[in-house]
Tab-separated table of N, CA and C in Angstrom:
chain	number	residue	atom	x	y	z
A	872	MET	N	37.589	-28.032	-3.194
A	872	MET	CA	36.723	-28.850	-2.381
A	872	MET	C	36.629	-28.209	-1.002
A	873	ASN	N	35.421	-27.949	-0.531
A	873	ASN	CA	35.283	-27.320	0.778
A	873	ASN	C	35.522	-28.335	1.887
A	874	SER	N	35.718	-27.850	3.122
A	874	SER	CA	36.088	-28.739	4.222
A	874	SER	C	34.982	-29.737	4.546
A	875	GLU	N	33.717	-29.353	4.375
A	875	GLU	CA	32.627	-30.285	4.636
A	875	GLU	C	32.633	-31.421	3.616
A	876	ALA	N	32.843	-31.089	2.352
A	876	ALA	CA	32.914	-32.117	1.310
A	876	ALA	C	34.120	-33.011	1.537
A	877	THR	N	35.237	-32.438	1.976
A	877	THR	CA	36.432	-33.225	2.265
A	877	THR	C	36.145	-34.202	3.395
A	878	THR	N	35.470	-33.735	4.450
A	878	THR	CA	35.125	-34.608	5.566
A	878	THR	C	34.205	-35.722	5.096
A	879	ASP	N	33.231	-35.398	4.253
A	879	ASP	CA	32.313	-36.416	3.741
A	879	ASP	C	33.063	-37.510	2.990
A	880	ILE	N	33.932	-37.138	2.074
A	880	ILE	CA	34.630	-38.130	1.262
A	880	ILE	C	35.628	-38.929	2.105
A	881	GLU	N	36.206	-38.306	3.111
A	881	GLU	CA	37.138	-39.001	4.000
A	881	GLU	C	36.479	-40.196	4.687
A	882	ASN	N	35.198	-40.095	4.952
A	882	ASN	CA	34.496	-41.104	5.749
A	882	ASN	C	33.500	-41.944	4.965
A	883	ASP	N	33.389	-41.723	3.688
A	883	ASP	CA	32.365	-42.408	2.896
A	883	ASP	C	33.009	-43.122	1.713
A	884	THR	N	33.114	-44.437	1.792
A	884	THR	CA	33.768	-45.198	0.726
A	884	THR	C	33.007	-45.130	-0.591
A	885	SER	N	31.695	-44.932	-0.527
A	885	SER	CA	30.926	-44.784	-1.771
A	885	SER	C	31.300	-43.496	-2.491
A	886	LEU	N	31.455	-42.409	-1.736
A	886	LEU	CA	31.898	-41.147	-2.341
A	886	LEU	C	33.320	-41.273	-2.879
A	887	GLN	N	34.166	-41.987	-2.156
A	887	GLN	CA	35.536	-42.194	-2.617
A	887	GLN	C	35.545	-42.955	-3.942
A	888	ALA	N	34.776	-44.039	-4.018
A	888	ALA	CA	34.715	-44.836	-5.243
A	888	ALA	C	34.190	-44.010	-6.412
A	889	ALA	N	33.173	-43.186	-6.155
A	889	ALA	CA	32.612	-42.351	-7.219
A	889	ALA	C	33.655	-41.352	-7.721
A	890	GLU	N	34.408	-40.755	-6.818
A	890	GLU	CA	35.443	-39.795	-7.216
A	890	GLU	C	36.568	-40.492	-7.980
A	891	ILE	N	36.964	-41.668	-7.523
A	891	ILE	CA	38.000	-42.436	-8.224
A	891	ILE	C	37.522	-42.785	-9.635
A	892	ALA	N	36.263	-43.188	-9.757
A	892	ALA	CA	35.710	-43.537	-11.073
A	892	ALA	C	35.754	-42.346	-12.021
A	893	VAL	N	35.357	-41.176	-11.544
A	893	VAL	CA	35.387	-39.969	-12.378
A	893	VAL	C	36.818	-39.680	-12.830
A	894	GLN	N	37.770	-39.772	-11.910
A	894	GLN	CA	39.169	-39.502	-12.251
A	894	GLN	C	39.713	-40.557	-13.215
A	895	ASN	N	39.384	-41.828	-12.980
A	895	ASN	CA	39.847	-42.889	-13.874
A	895	ASN	C	39.273	-42.732	-15.280
A	896	ASP	N	38.002	-42.391	-15.362
A	896	ASP	CA	37.379	-42.192	-16.677
A	896	ASP	C	38.043	-41.032	-17.419
A	897	LEU	N	38.307	-39.958	-16.712
A	897	LEU	CA	38.959	-38.804	-17.332
A	897	LEU	C	40.382	-39.157	-17.766
A	898	PHE	N	41.098	-39.890	-16.942
A	898	PHE	CA	42.455	-40.335	-17.280
A	898	PHE	C	42.456	-41.157	-18.571
A	899	ARG	N	41.499	-42.074	-18.693
A	899	ARG	CA	41.413	-42.897	-19.908
A	899	ARG	C	40.993	-42.075	-21.116
A	900	LYS	N	40.012	-41.203	-20.959
A	900	LYS	CA	39.549	-40.380	-22.084
A	900	LYS	C	40.663	-39.483	-22.609
A	901	ALA	N	41.532	-39.057	-21.716
A	901	ALA	CA	42.640	-38.177	-22.112
A	901	ALA	C	43.623	-38.866	-23.048
A	902	LEU	N	43.533	-40.185	-23.176
A	902	LEU	CA	44.394	-40.905	-24.113
A	902	LEU	C	44.175	-40.440	-25.549
A	903	ILE	N	42.938	-40.039	-25.859
A	903	ILE	CA	42.612	-39.690	-27.247
A	903	ILE	C	41.941	-38.332	-27.398
A	904	ASP	N	41.571	-37.694	-26.287
A	904	ASP	CA	40.797	-36.461	-26.341
A	904	ASP	C	41.590	-35.311	-25.719
A	905	PRO	N	42.066	-34.372	-26.533
A	905	PRO	CA	42.861	-33.254	-25.994
A	905	PRO	C	42.126	-32.422	-24.949
A	906	THR	N	40.815	-32.264	-25.096
A	906	THR	CA	40.048	-31.508	-24.106
A	906	THR	C	40.057	-32.237	-22.762
A	907	ALA	N	39.897	-33.546	-22.801
A	907	ALA	CA	39.954	-34.343	-21.570
A	907	ALA	C	41.351	-34.275	-20.960
A	908	ALA	N	42.374	-34.252	-21.804
A	908	ALA	CA	43.750	-34.154	-21.298
A	908	ALA	C	43.970	-32.833	-20.569
A	909	ILE	N	43.441	-31.753	-21.114
A	909	ILE	CA	43.562	-30.449	-20.454
A	909	ILE	C	42.828	-30.467	-19.115
A	910	GLU	N	41.621	-31.023	-19.100
A	910	GLU	CA	40.854	-31.108	-17.857
A	910	GLU	C	41.578	-31.984	-16.829
A	911	MET	N	42.110	-33.095	-17.285
A	911	MET	CA	42.830	-34.004	-16.401
A	911	MET	C	43.996	-33.278	-15.723
A	912	HIS	N	44.775	-32.561	-16.521
A	912	HIS	CA	45.916	-31.837	-15.970
A	912	HIS	C	45.469	-30.712	-15.036
A	913	SER	N	44.375	-30.048	-15.374
A	913	SER	CA	43.901	-28.966	-14.511
A	913	SER	C	43.440	-29.487	-13.150
A	914	LYS	N	43.021	-30.751	-13.099
A	914	LYS	CA	42.592	-31.355	-11.834
A	914	LYS	C	43.748	-32.040	-11.108
A	915	GLY	N	44.936	-32.000	-11.712
A	915	GLY	CA	46.107	-32.589	-11.060
A	915	GLY	C	46.197	-34.096	-11.169
A	916	ILE	N	45.436	-34.693	-12.066
A	916	ILE	CA	45.462	-36.153	-12.247
A	916	ILE	C	46.686	-36.508	-13.081
A	917	GLN	N	47.511	-37.415	-12.545
A	917	GLN	CA	48.745	-37.798	-13.222
A	917	GLN	C	48.849	-39.313	-13.301
A	918	GLY	N	49.600	-39.781	-14.288
A	918	GLY	CA	49.803	-41.212	-14.392
A	918	GLY	C	50.607	-41.601	-15.607
A	919	GLN	N	50.735	-42.903	-15.763
A	919	GLN	CA	51.498	-43.494	-16.858
A	919	GLN	C	50.654	-44.581	-17.513
A	920	VAL	N	50.992	-44.874	-18.772
A	920	VAL	CA	50.302	-45.919	-19.517
A	920	VAL	C	51.332	-46.923	-20.005
A	921	PHE	N	51.030	-48.205	-19.802
A	921	PHE	CA	51.894	-49.273	-20.274
A	921	PHE	C	51.078	-50.244	-21.106
A	922	VAL	N	51.672	-50.725	-22.185
A	922	VAL	CA	51.090	-51.831	-22.928
A	922	VAL	C	52.072	-52.992	-22.826
A	923	THR	N	51.538	-54.172	-22.698
A	923	THR	CA	52.371	-55.357	-22.552
A	923	THR	C	52.918	-55.790	-23.915
A	924	PRO	N	53.899	-56.681	-23.915
A	924	PRO	CA	54.456	-57.160	-25.190
A	924	PRO	C	53.409	-57.779	-26.118
A	925	GLY	N	52.413	-58.441	-25.545
A	925	GLY	CA	51.367	-59.035	-26.380
A	925	GLY	C	50.577	-58.006	-27.156
A	926	VAL	N	50.403	-56.831	-26.584
A	926	VAL	CA	49.684	-55.751	-27.253
A	926	VAL	C	50.623	-54.998	-28.187
A	927	SER	N	51.798	-54.643	-27.708
A	927	SER	CA	52.721	-53.873	-28.553
A	927	SER	C	53.191	-54.674	-29.759
A	928	GLY	N	53.242	-55.989	-29.617
A	928	GLY	CA	53.673	-56.840	-30.721
A	928	GLY	C	52.704	-56.893	-31.883
A	929	GLU	N	51.500	-56.382	-31.691
A	929	GLU	CA	50.485	-56.386	-32.752
A	929	GLU	C	50.618	-55.210	-33.714
A	930	GLY	N	51.520	-54.281	-33.421
A	930	GLY	CA	51.762	-53.171	-34.339
A	930	GLY	C	51.073	-51.875	-33.934
A	931	VAL	N	51.478	-50.817	-34.618
A	931	VAL	CA	51.023	-49.464	-34.276
A	931	VAL	C	49.527	-49.281	-34.506
A	932	GLU	N	49.005	-49.764	-35.620
A	932	GLU	CA	47.570	-49.589	-35.890
A	932	GLU	C	46.727	-50.272	-34.825
A	933	PHE	N	47.143	-51.467	-34.422
A	933	PHE	CA	46.422	-52.191	-33.369
A	933	PHE	C	46.500	-51.428	-32.053
A	934	GLN	N	47.665	-50.913	-31.722
A	934	GLN	CA	47.828	-50.150	-30.485
A	934	GLN	C	46.960	-48.889	-30.490
A	935	THR	N	46.905	-48.210	-31.621
A	935	THR	CA	46.071	-47.010	-31.731
A	935	THR	C	44.604	-47.365	-31.527
A	936	ALA	N	44.157	-48.430	-32.169
A	936	ALA	CA	42.774	-48.877	-32.006
A	936	ALA	C	42.507	-49.297	-30.559
A	937	THR	N	43.495	-49.883	-29.939
A	937	THR	CA	43.368	-50.307	-28.540
A	937	THR	C	43.203	-49.101	-27.622
A	938	LEU	N	44.031	-48.075	-27.814
A	938	LEU	CA	43.908	-46.868	-26.987
A	938	LEU	C	42.532	-46.234	-27.149
A	939	LYS	N	42.024	-46.195	-28.375
A	939	LYS	CA	40.684	-45.644	-28.613
A	939	LYS	C	39.625	-46.470	-27.894
A	940	ALA	N	39.761	-47.795	-27.942
A	940	ALA	CA	38.779	-48.671	-27.293
A	940	ALA	C	38.814	-48.509	-25.772
A	941	VAL	N	39.996	-48.449	-25.208
A	941	VAL	CA	40.130	-48.292	-23.755
A	941	VAL	C	39.601	-46.929	-23.322
A	942	ALA	N	39.922	-45.894	-24.083
A	942	ALA	CA	39.489	-44.538	-23.740
A	942	ALA	C	37.977	-44.399	-23.737
A	943	SER	N	37.308	-45.131	-24.590
A	943	SER	CA	35.852	-44.977	-24.713
A	943	SER	C	35.061	-46.076	-24.006
A	944	ASP	N	35.741	-46.997	-23.350
A	944	ASP	CA	35.046	-48.087	-22.659
A	944	ASP	C	34.139	-47.529	-21.564
A	945	ASP	N	32.884	-47.938	-21.590
A	945	ASP	CA	31.948	-47.508	-20.558
A	945	ASP	C	31.062	-48.668	-20.095
A	946	GLN	N	31.543	-49.876	-20.281
A	946	GLN	CA	30.788	-51.072	-19.907
A	946	GLN	C	31.212	-51.544	-18.518
A	947	PHE	N	30.540	-51.052	-17.505
A	947	PHE	CA	30.854	-51.413	-16.135
A	947	PHE	C	29.643	-52.059	-15.482
A	948	ASP	N	29.889	-53.156	-14.779
A	948	ASP	CA	28.837	-53.842	-14.042
A	948	ASP	C	29.462	-54.528	-12.830
A	949	GLU	N	28.666	-55.232	-12.053
A	949	GLU	CA	29.188	-55.893	-10.853
A	949	GLU	C	30.284	-56.898	-11.173
A	950	GLY	N	30.233	-57.498	-12.340
A	950	GLY	CA	31.217	-58.511	-12.712
A	950	GLY	C	32.612	-57.960	-12.934
A	951	ASN	N	32.717	-56.780	-13.541
A	951	ASN	CA	34.047	-56.225	-13.826
A	951	ASN	C	34.364	-54.978	-13.008
A	952	ASP	N	33.389	-54.498	-12.229
A	952	ASP	CA	33.586	-53.269	-11.463
A	952	ASP	C	32.898	-53.374	-10.097
A	953	PRO	N	33.305	-54.353	-9.283
A	953	PRO	CA	32.591	-54.587	-8.018
A	953	PRO	C	32.685	-53.437	-7.023
A	954	TYR	N	33.687	-52.571	-7.156
A	954	TYR	CA	33.856	-51.456	-6.226
A	954	TYR	C	33.356	-50.125	-6.799
A	955	ASP	N	32.809	-50.161	-8.014
A	955	ASP	CA	32.270	-48.959	-8.681
A	955	ASP	C	33.316	-47.858	-8.866
A	956	ASP	N	34.582	-48.252	-9.086
A	956	ASP	CA	35.643	-47.250	-9.223
A	956	ASP	C	36.289	-47.224	-10.613
A	957	HIS	N	35.792	-48.044	-11.523
A	957	HIS	CA	36.251	-48.067	-12.914
A	957	HIS	C	37.768	-48.281	-13.020
A	958	THR	N	38.270	-49.279	-12.287
A	958	THR	CA	39.701	-49.588	-12.348
A	958	THR	C	40.019	-50.772	-13.250
A	959	PHE	N	39.021	-51.395	-13.855
A	959	PHE	CA	39.263	-52.563	-14.695
A	959	PHE	C	38.225	-52.616	-15.797
A	960	GLY	N	38.643	-53.100	-16.950
A	960	GLY	CA	37.696	-53.278	-18.040
A	960	GLY	C	38.227	-54.231	-19.099
A	961	THR	N	37.337	-54.618	-19.992
A	961	THR	CA	37.708	-55.446	-21.132
A	961	THR	C	37.219	-54.757	-22.400
A	962	VAL	N	38.022	-54.878	-23.435
A	962	VAL	CA	37.652	-54.360	-24.747
A	962	VAL	C	38.035	-55.411	-25.780
A	963	THR	N	37.427	-55.318	-26.938
A	963	THR	CA	37.777	-56.205	-28.043
A	963	THR	C	38.250	-55.345	-29.204
A	964	VAL	N	39.433	-55.678	-29.695
A	964	VAL	CA	40.047	-54.943	-30.801
A	964	VAL	C	40.442	-55.958	-31.869
A	965	SER	N	39.938	-55.764	-33.071
A	965	SER	CA	40.218	-56.674	-34.191
A	965	SER	C	39.971	-58.127	-33.795
A	966	GLY	N	38.884	-58.347	-33.069
A	966	GLY	CA	38.510	-59.690	-32.651
A	966	GLY	C	39.296	-60.230	-31.470
A	967	GLN	N	40.207	-59.458	-30.927
A	967	GLN	CA	41.040	-59.909	-29.815
A	967	GLN	C	40.588	-59.239	-28.518
A	968	LYS	N	40.282	-60.043	-27.518
A	968	LYS	CA	39.875	-59.520	-26.212
A	968	LYS	C	41.116	-59.030	-25.466
A	969	LEU	N	40.985	-57.853	-24.843
A	969	LEU	CA	42.076	-57.265	-24.068
A	969	LEU	C	41.547	-56.815	-22.715
A	970	PHE	N	42.429	-56.800	-21.735
A	970	PHE	CA	42.119	-56.252	-20.418
A	970	PHE	C	42.841	-54.930	-20.260
A	971	TRP	N	42.235	-54.027	-19.501
A	971	TRP	CA	42.944	-52.842	-19.032
A	971	TRP	C	42.712	-52.730	-17.532
A	972	LYS	N	43.718	-52.233	-16.838
A	972	LYS	CA	43.673	-52.143	-15.379
A	972	LYS	C	44.356	-50.867	-14.946
A	973	ILE	N	43.721	-50.130	-14.029
A	973	ILE	CA	44.339	-48.940	-13.452
A	973	ILE	C	44.678	-49.242	-11.997
A	974	ASP	N	45.949	-49.081	-11.666
A	974	ASP	CA	46.403	-49.203	-10.283
A	974	ASP	C	46.681	-47.802	-9.755
A	975	LEU	N	46.428	-47.604	-8.482
A	975	LEU	CA	46.537	-46.287	-7.858
A	975	LEU	C	47.688	-46.295	-6.852
A	976	TYR	N	48.735	-45.548	-7.167
A	976	TYR	CA	49.958	-45.528	-6.370
A	976	TYR	C	50.140	-44.196	-5.652
A	977	ASP	N	51.098	-44.192	-4.720
A	977	ASP	CA	51.506	-42.940	-4.091
A	977	ASP	C	52.268	-42.104	-5.119
A	978	ALA	N	52.653	-40.893	-4.748
A	978	ALA	CA	53.286	-39.968	-5.684
A	978	ALA	C	54.634	-40.468	-6.205
A	979	ASP	N	55.270	-41.391	-5.494
A	979	ASP	CA	56.561	-41.940	-5.922
A	979	ASP	C	56.425	-43.257	-6.683
A	980	TYR	N	55.213	-43.695	-6.925
A	980	TYR	CA	54.952	-44.973	-7.601
A	980	TYR	C	55.593	-46.151	-6.856
A	981	LYS	N	55.660	-46.079	-5.538
A	981	LYS	CA	56.262	-47.162	-4.763
A	981	LYS	C	55.215	-48.037	-4.081
A	982	TYR	N	54.194	-47.411	-3.528
A	982	TYR	CA	53.192	-48.108	-2.737
A	982	TYR	C	51.801	-47.704	-3.211
A	983	GLY	N	50.810	-48.433	-2.752
A	983	GLY	CA	49.446	-48.030	-3.030
A	983	GLY	C	49.141	-46.702	-2.361
A	984	SER	N	48.306	-45.909	-2.982
A	984	SER	CA	47.958	-44.608	-2.432
A	984	SER	C	47.113	-44.770	-1.168
A	985	ASP	N	47.450	-43.992	-0.148
A	985	ASP	CA	46.651	-43.982	1.081
A	985	ASP	C	45.337	-43.233	0.887
A	986	ARG	N	45.305	-42.353	-0.113
A	986	ARG	CA	44.115	-41.549	-0.409
A	986	ARG	C	43.868	-41.599	-1.922
A	987	PRO	N	43.424	-42.748	-2.429
A	987	PRO	CA	43.304	-42.908	-3.883
A	987	PRO	C	42.334	-41.950	-4.560
A	988	PHE	N	41.472	-41.311	-3.811
A	988	PHE	CA	40.520	-40.344	-4.360
A	988	PHE	C	41.127	-38.949	-4.477
A	989	ASP	N	42.333	-38.753	-3.940
A	989	ASP	CA	42.977	-37.442	-3.895
A	989	ASP	C	44.083	-37.366	-4.948
A	990	PRO	N	43.862	-36.645	-6.042
A	990	PRO	CA	44.860	-36.610	-7.119
A	990	PRO	C	46.181	-35.944	-6.727
A	991	THR	N	46.210	-35.207	-5.632
A	991	THR	CA	47.466	-34.572	-5.229
A	991	THR	C	48.458	-35.573	-4.664
A	992	VAL	N	47.982	-36.739	-4.231
A	992	VAL	CA	48.878	-37.745	-3.647
A	992	VAL	C	48.785	-39.097	-4.357
A	993	THR	N	48.075	-39.142	-5.467
A	993	THR	CA	47.838	-40.405	-6.177
A	993	THR	C	48.336	-40.323	-7.615
A	994	ARG	N	48.976	-41.386	-8.066
A	994	ARG	CA	49.406	-41.520	-9.458
A	994	ARG	C	48.781	-42.796	-10.016
A	995	ARG	N	48.314	-42.694	-11.234
A	995	ARG	CA	47.683	-43.832	-11.888
A	995	ARG	C	48.651	-44.548	-12.808
A	996	VAL	N	48.508	-45.864	-12.871
A	996	VAL	CA	49.227	-46.668	-13.847
A	996	VAL	C	48.180	-47.499	-14.572
A	997	LEU	N	48.017	-47.199	-15.850
A	997	LEU	CA	47.085	-47.927	-16.704
A	997	LEU	C	47.890	-48.951	-17.484
A	998	THR	N	47.548	-50.216	-17.306
A	998	THR	CA	48.203	-51.298	-18.032
A	998	THR	C	47.180	-51.933	-18.961
A	999	ILE	N	47.571	-52.106	-20.226
A	999	ILE	CA	46.713	-52.737	-21.222
A	999	ILE	C	47.388	-54.034	-21.625
A	1000	MET	N	46.649	-55.148	-21.549
A	1000	MET	CA	47.264	-56.460	-21.742
A	1000	MET	C	46.325	-57.471	-22.378
A	1001	CYS	N	46.904	-58.513	-22.879
A	1001	CYS	CA	46.148	-59.676	-23.344
A	1001	CYS	C	45.765	-60.489	-22.111
A	1002	PRO	N	44.638	-61.174	-22.131
A	1002	PRO	CA	44.253	-61.983	-20.972
A	1002	PRO	C	45.327	-62.983	-20.543
A	1003	SER	N	46.067	-63.530	-21.496
A	1003	SER	CA	47.122	-64.490	-21.160
A	1003	SER	C	48.283	-63.852	-20.392
A	1004	GLU	N	48.341	-62.514	-20.389
A	1004	GLU	CA	49.422	-61.816	-19.699
A	1004	GLU	C	49.003	-61.331	-18.315
A	1005	TYR	N	47.759	-61.590	-17.935
A	1005	TYR	CA	47.245	-61.094	-16.650
A	1005	TYR	C	47.815	-61.891	-15.505
């Protein structure tokens, strides 16, 4: 990223949201797509994935289907994505509605990232849960 582009993103929340959305989408796609995983790692995007007891209790096949659904989710609108950063979504798996949420932390996973658009200082935590667990 050149210094002019860095200055632009530093001062423009719309550019920041767009960059976060691209990184979040790639992070989710990497759940099931090896090419996306390679690209994600090459860009320095790091994170962890958690499923809640309500999701894990449904068994391995359900969890696999859930990861595929979350990875391919592209239904974003003002209702579920008011900041245009693709940090939240809903999917339906085997008739069961689920939520997924990406939180953006500092490199130590202690606090929110001061620069969530910068993968060198940001770590993602993707949580997949039943609505009753939200």
